[in-house]
Structures are given as C-alpha cells and as structure tokens.
Amino acid sequence: MTLDSGAHAFATLDAGTVSDTTPPATLRAGSVDPSLLASTPDANTTDPFIQEEAAKLDYDPQTIFDFLHTQVGYNSYTGSVRGARGTLGRARATRSTSPAWAWR
C-alpha cells in the first residue's frame, strides 16, 4: 500500500539552490517486530484514553491506520511533540472547532 507520493524538498544553501526527493512511503507485507510495538511514555498503550479510542475502532489495525491517516494526519519530526494522548486530543479539538474540509 502506497501512503504518499514521496517528498520533494527545495532550498537555498550558500547562495545556491539544492533539492532532493524521496520515493513514496509504502507499507510492507508481513509482521512487525513486537519490540517495536512496546509501550513508551509518549505512546502509552495502557492509557485509558488511548484504549477508549482503539476500542471505538474495534482494535482493528487497518481501521486504526485509516483513522490516523484521514482524521489525524502525519507530520515528520524528530522526537515527540505531544505524545499519543496529546495528538488524539488535538485532532479531536480541531475536528470539533473546524469545518470538515479543514481536517481531511
């Protein structure tokens, strides 16, 4: 499954232009190493708020992915800005105060 169309970056460095591209992000078939799914302070899988949200999506991985992809979105950065709870809380607040087209 292809997730995006790849990234294209353009900038100026020392008065010259630079650019780079990446291929599209894709999901690969197969299983995930369980250690990569371990609970962390920023992604606390035992947090009641996170559990409630997962239960609403029947704990189905594809449904959870689709929800995150269409309702929450993705921003790439190093580290954690809000953690899982903060990200879902912000997405919920944005959806409730913005027109539907603004969060799709």
PDB file of N, CA and C in Angstrom, residues 28-64:
ATOM      1  N   ARG A  28       4.781  -2.472   4.005  1.00  0.00           N
ATOM      2  CA  ARG A  28       5.227  -3.758   3.506  1.00  0.00           C
ATOM      3  C   ARG A  28       4.402  -4.868   4.147  1.00  0.00           C
ATOM      4  N   ALA A  29       4.272  -5.954   3.453  1.00  0.00           N
ATOM      5  CA  ALA A  29       3.546  -7.104   3.974  1.00  0.00           C
ATOM      6  C   ALA A  29       4.392  -7.795   5.039  1.00  0.00           C
ATOM      7  N   GLY A  30       3.742  -8.507   5.916  1.00  0.00           N
ATOM      8  CA  GLY A  30       4.467  -9.259   6.930  1.00  0.00           C
ATOM      9  C   GLY A  30       4.171  -8.752   8.321  1.00  0.00           C
ATOM     10  N   SER A  31       4.837  -9.344   9.273  1.00  0.00           N
ATOM     11  CA  SER A  31       4.589  -8.971  10.660  1.00  0.00           C
ATOM     12  C   SER A  31       5.594  -7.924  11.121  1.00  0.00           C
ATOM     13  N   VAL A  32       5.255  -7.299  12.223  1.00  0.00           N
ATOM     14  CA  VAL A  32       6.096  -6.270  12.825  1.00  0.00           C
ATOM     15  C   VAL A  32       6.778  -6.864  14.043  1.00  0.00           C
ATOM     16  N   ASP A  33       8.043  -6.546  14.209  1.00  0.00           N
ATOM     17  CA  ASP A  33       8.786  -6.993  15.391  1.00  0.00           C
ATOM     18  C   ASP A  33       8.055  -6.481  16.630  1.00  0.00           C
ATOM     19  N   PRO A  34       7.614  -7.357  17.531  1.00  0.00           N
ATOM     20  CA  PRO A  34       6.862  -6.938  18.721  1.00  0.00           C
ATOM     21  C   PRO A  34       7.571  -5.878  19.570  1.00  0.00           C
ATOM     22  N   SER A  35       8.884  -5.864  19.565  1.00  0.00           N
ATOM     23  CA  SER A  35       9.598  -4.863  20.370  1.00  0.00           C
ATOM     24  C   SER A  35       9.337  -3.443  19.854  1.00  0.00           C
ATOM     25  N   LEU A  36       8.973  -3.328  18.582  1.00  0.00           N
ATOM     26  CA  LEU A  36       8.670  -2.009  18.025  1.00  0.00           C
ATOM     27  C   LEU A  36       7.297  -1.503  18.470  1.00  0.00           C
ATOM     28  N   LEU A  37       6.495  -2.385  19.037  1.00  0.00           N
ATOM     29  CA  LEU A  37       5.150  -2.023  19.483  1.00  0.00           C
ATOM     30  C   LEU A  37       5.067  -1.849  20.996  1.00  0.00           C
ATOM     31  N   ALA A  38       6.195  -1.861  21.652  1.00  0.00           N
ATOM     32  CA  ALA A  38       6.216  -1.737  23.114  1.00  0.00           C
ATOM     33  C   ALA A  38       5.705  -0.361  23.547  1.00  0.00           C
ATOM     34  N   SER A  39       5.014  -0.341  24.656  1.00  0.00           N
ATOM     35  CA  SER A  39       4.508   0.905  25.226  1.00  0.00           C
ATOM     36  C   SER A  39       5.671   1.795  25.659  1.00  0.00           C
ATOM     37  N   THR A  40       5.536   3.092  25.435  1.00  0.00           N
ATOM     38  CA  THR A  40       6.541   4.078  25.857  1.00  0.00           C
ATOM     39  C   THR A  40       5.817   5.222  26.559  1.00  0.00           C
ATOM     40  N   PRO A  41       6.539   6.108  27.235  1.00  0.00           N
ATOM     41  CA  PRO A  41       5.867   7.254  27.861  1.00  0.00           C
ATOM     42  C   PRO A  41       5.080   8.111  26.850  1.00  0.00           C
ATOM     43  N   ASP A  42       5.574   8.224  25.635  1.00  0.00           N
ATOM     44  CA  ASP A  42       4.886   9.035  24.626  1.00  0.00           C
ATOM     45  C   ASP A  42       3.820   8.269  23.851  1.00  0.00           C
ATOM     46  N   ALA A  43       3.898   6.969  23.864  1.00  0.00           N
ATOM     47  CA  ALA A  43       2.916   6.115  23.195  1.00  0.00           C
ATOM     48  C   ALA A  43       2.507   5.026  24.183  1.00  0.00           C
ATOM     49  N   ASN A  44       1.787   5.447  25.206  1.00  0.00           N
ATOM     50  CA  ASN A  44       1.399   4.570  26.307  1.00  0.00           C
ATOM     51  C   ASN A  44       0.178   3.751  25.901  1.00  0.00           C
ATOM     52  N   THR A  45       0.406   2.483  25.587  1.00  0.00           N
ATOM     53  CA  THR A  45      -0.687   1.631  25.128  1.00  0.00           C
ATOM     54  C   THR A  45      -1.671   1.265  26.230  1.00  0.00           C
ATOM     55  N   THR A  46      -1.329   1.530  27.490  1.00  0.00           N
ATOM     56  CA  THR A  46      -2.254   1.243  28.591  1.00  0.00           C
ATOM     57  C   THR A  46      -3.035   2.480  29.026  1.00  0.00           C
ATOM     58  N   ASP A  47      -2.805   3.616  28.401  1.00  0.00           N
ATOM     59  CA  ASP A  47      -3.524   4.851  28.718  1.00  0.00           C
ATOM     60  C   ASP A  47      -5.019   4.644  28.433  1.00  0.00           C
ATOM     61  N   PRO A  48      -5.894   4.865  29.408  1.00  0.00           N
ATOM     62  CA  PRO A  48      -7.331   4.655  29.204  1.00  0.00           C
ATOM     63  C   PRO A  48      -7.899   5.448  28.021  1.00  0.00           C
ATOM     64  N   PHE A  49      -7.400   6.657  27.792  1.00  0.00           N
ATOM     65  CA  PHE A  49      -7.874   7.470  26.664  1.00  0.00           C
ATOM     66  C   PHE A  49      -7.530   6.788  25.340  1.00  0.00           C
ATOM     67  N   ILE A  50      -6.303   6.278  25.232  1.00  0.00           N
ATOM     68  CA  ILE A  50      -5.873   5.595  24.017  1.00  0.00           C
ATOM     69  C   ILE A  50      -6.649   4.290  23.844  1.00  0.00           C
ATOM     70  N   GLN A  51      -6.848   3.555  24.933  1.00  0.00           N
ATOM     71  CA  GLN A  51      -7.621   2.314  24.878  1.00  0.00           C
ATOM     72  C   GLN A  51      -9.060   2.578  24.419  1.00  0.00           C
ATOM     73  N   GLU A  52      -9.655   3.655  24.922  1.00  0.00           N
ATOM     74  CA  GLU A  52     -11.025   4.005  24.526  1.00  0.00           C
ATOM     75  C   GLU A  52     -11.101   4.291  23.027  1.00  0.00           C
ATOM     76  N   GLU A  53     -10.124   5.046  22.530  1.00  0.00           N
ATOM     77  CA  GLU A  53     -10.111   5.362  21.094  1.00  0.00           C
ATOM     78  C   GLU A  53      -9.923   4.092  20.269  1.00  0.00           C
ATOM     79  N   ALA A  54      -9.019   3.200  20.704  1.00  0.00           N
ATOM     80  CA  ALA A  54      -8.791   1.945  19.988  1.00  0.00           C
ATOM     81  C   ALA A  54     -10.039   1.069  20.015  1.00  0.00           C
ATOM     82  N   ALA A  55     -10.740   1.044  21.147  1.00  0.00           N
ATOM     83  CA  ALA A  55     -11.969   0.249  21.256  1.00  0.00           C
ATOM     84  C   ALA A  55     -13.038   0.755  20.287  1.00  0.00           C
ATOM     85  N   LYS A  56     -13.134   2.087  20.130  1.00  0.00           N
ATOM     86  CA  LYS A  56     -14.096   2.660  19.177  1.00  0.00           C
ATOM     87  C   LYS A  56     -13.825   2.170  17.762  1.00  0.00           C
ATOM     88  N   LEU A  57     -12.558   1.802  17.507  1.00  0.00           N
ATOM     89  CA  LEU A  57     -12.152   1.326  16.178  1.00  0.00           C
ATOM     90  C   LEU A  57     -11.992  -0.191  16.165  1.00  0.00           C
ATOM     91  N   ASP A  58     -12.596  -0.867  17.148  1.00  0.00           N
ATOM     92  CA  ASP A  58     -12.589  -2.332  17.271  1.00  0.00           C
ATOM     93  C   ASP A  58     -11.189  -2.932  17.310  1.00  0.00           C
ATOM     94  N   TYR A  59     -10.206  -2.165  17.734  1.00  0.00           N
ATOM     95  CA  TYR A  59      -8.813  -2.623  17.821  1.00  0.00           C
ATOM     96  C   TYR A  59      -8.303  -3.179  16.487  1.00  0.00           C
ATOM     97  N   ASP A  60      -8.950  -2.811  15.388  1.00  0.00           N
ATOM     98  CA  ASP A  60      -8.571  -3.317  14.071  1.00  0.00           C
ATOM     99  C   ASP A  60      -7.426  -2.473  13.504  1.00  0.00           C
ATOM    100  N   PRO A  61      -6.266  -3.083  13.212  1.00  0.00           N
ATOM    101  CA  PRO A  61      -5.120  -2.304  12.741  1.00  0.00           C
ATOM    102  C   PRO A  61      -5.409  -1.459  11.491  1.00  0.00           C
ATOM    103  N   GLN A  62      -6.131  -2.022  10.525  1.00  0.00           N
ATOM    104  CA  GLN A  62      -6.411  -1.259   9.302  1.00  0.00           C
ATOM    105  C   GLN A  62      -7.342  -0.091   9.597  1.00  0.00           C
ATOM    106  N   THR A  63      -8.350  -0.315  10.436  1.00  0.00           N
ATOM    107  CA  THR A  63      -9.275   0.754  10.795  1.00  0.00           C
ATOM    108  C   THR A  63      -8.551   1.850  11.577  1.00  0.00           C
ATOM    109  N   ILE A  64      -7.663   1.455  12.478  1.00  0.00           N
ATOM    110  CA  ILE A  64      -6.877   2.438  13.234  1.00  0.00           C
ATOM    111  C   ILE A  64      -5.981   3.223  12.293  1.00  0.00           C
TER     112      ILE A  64
END
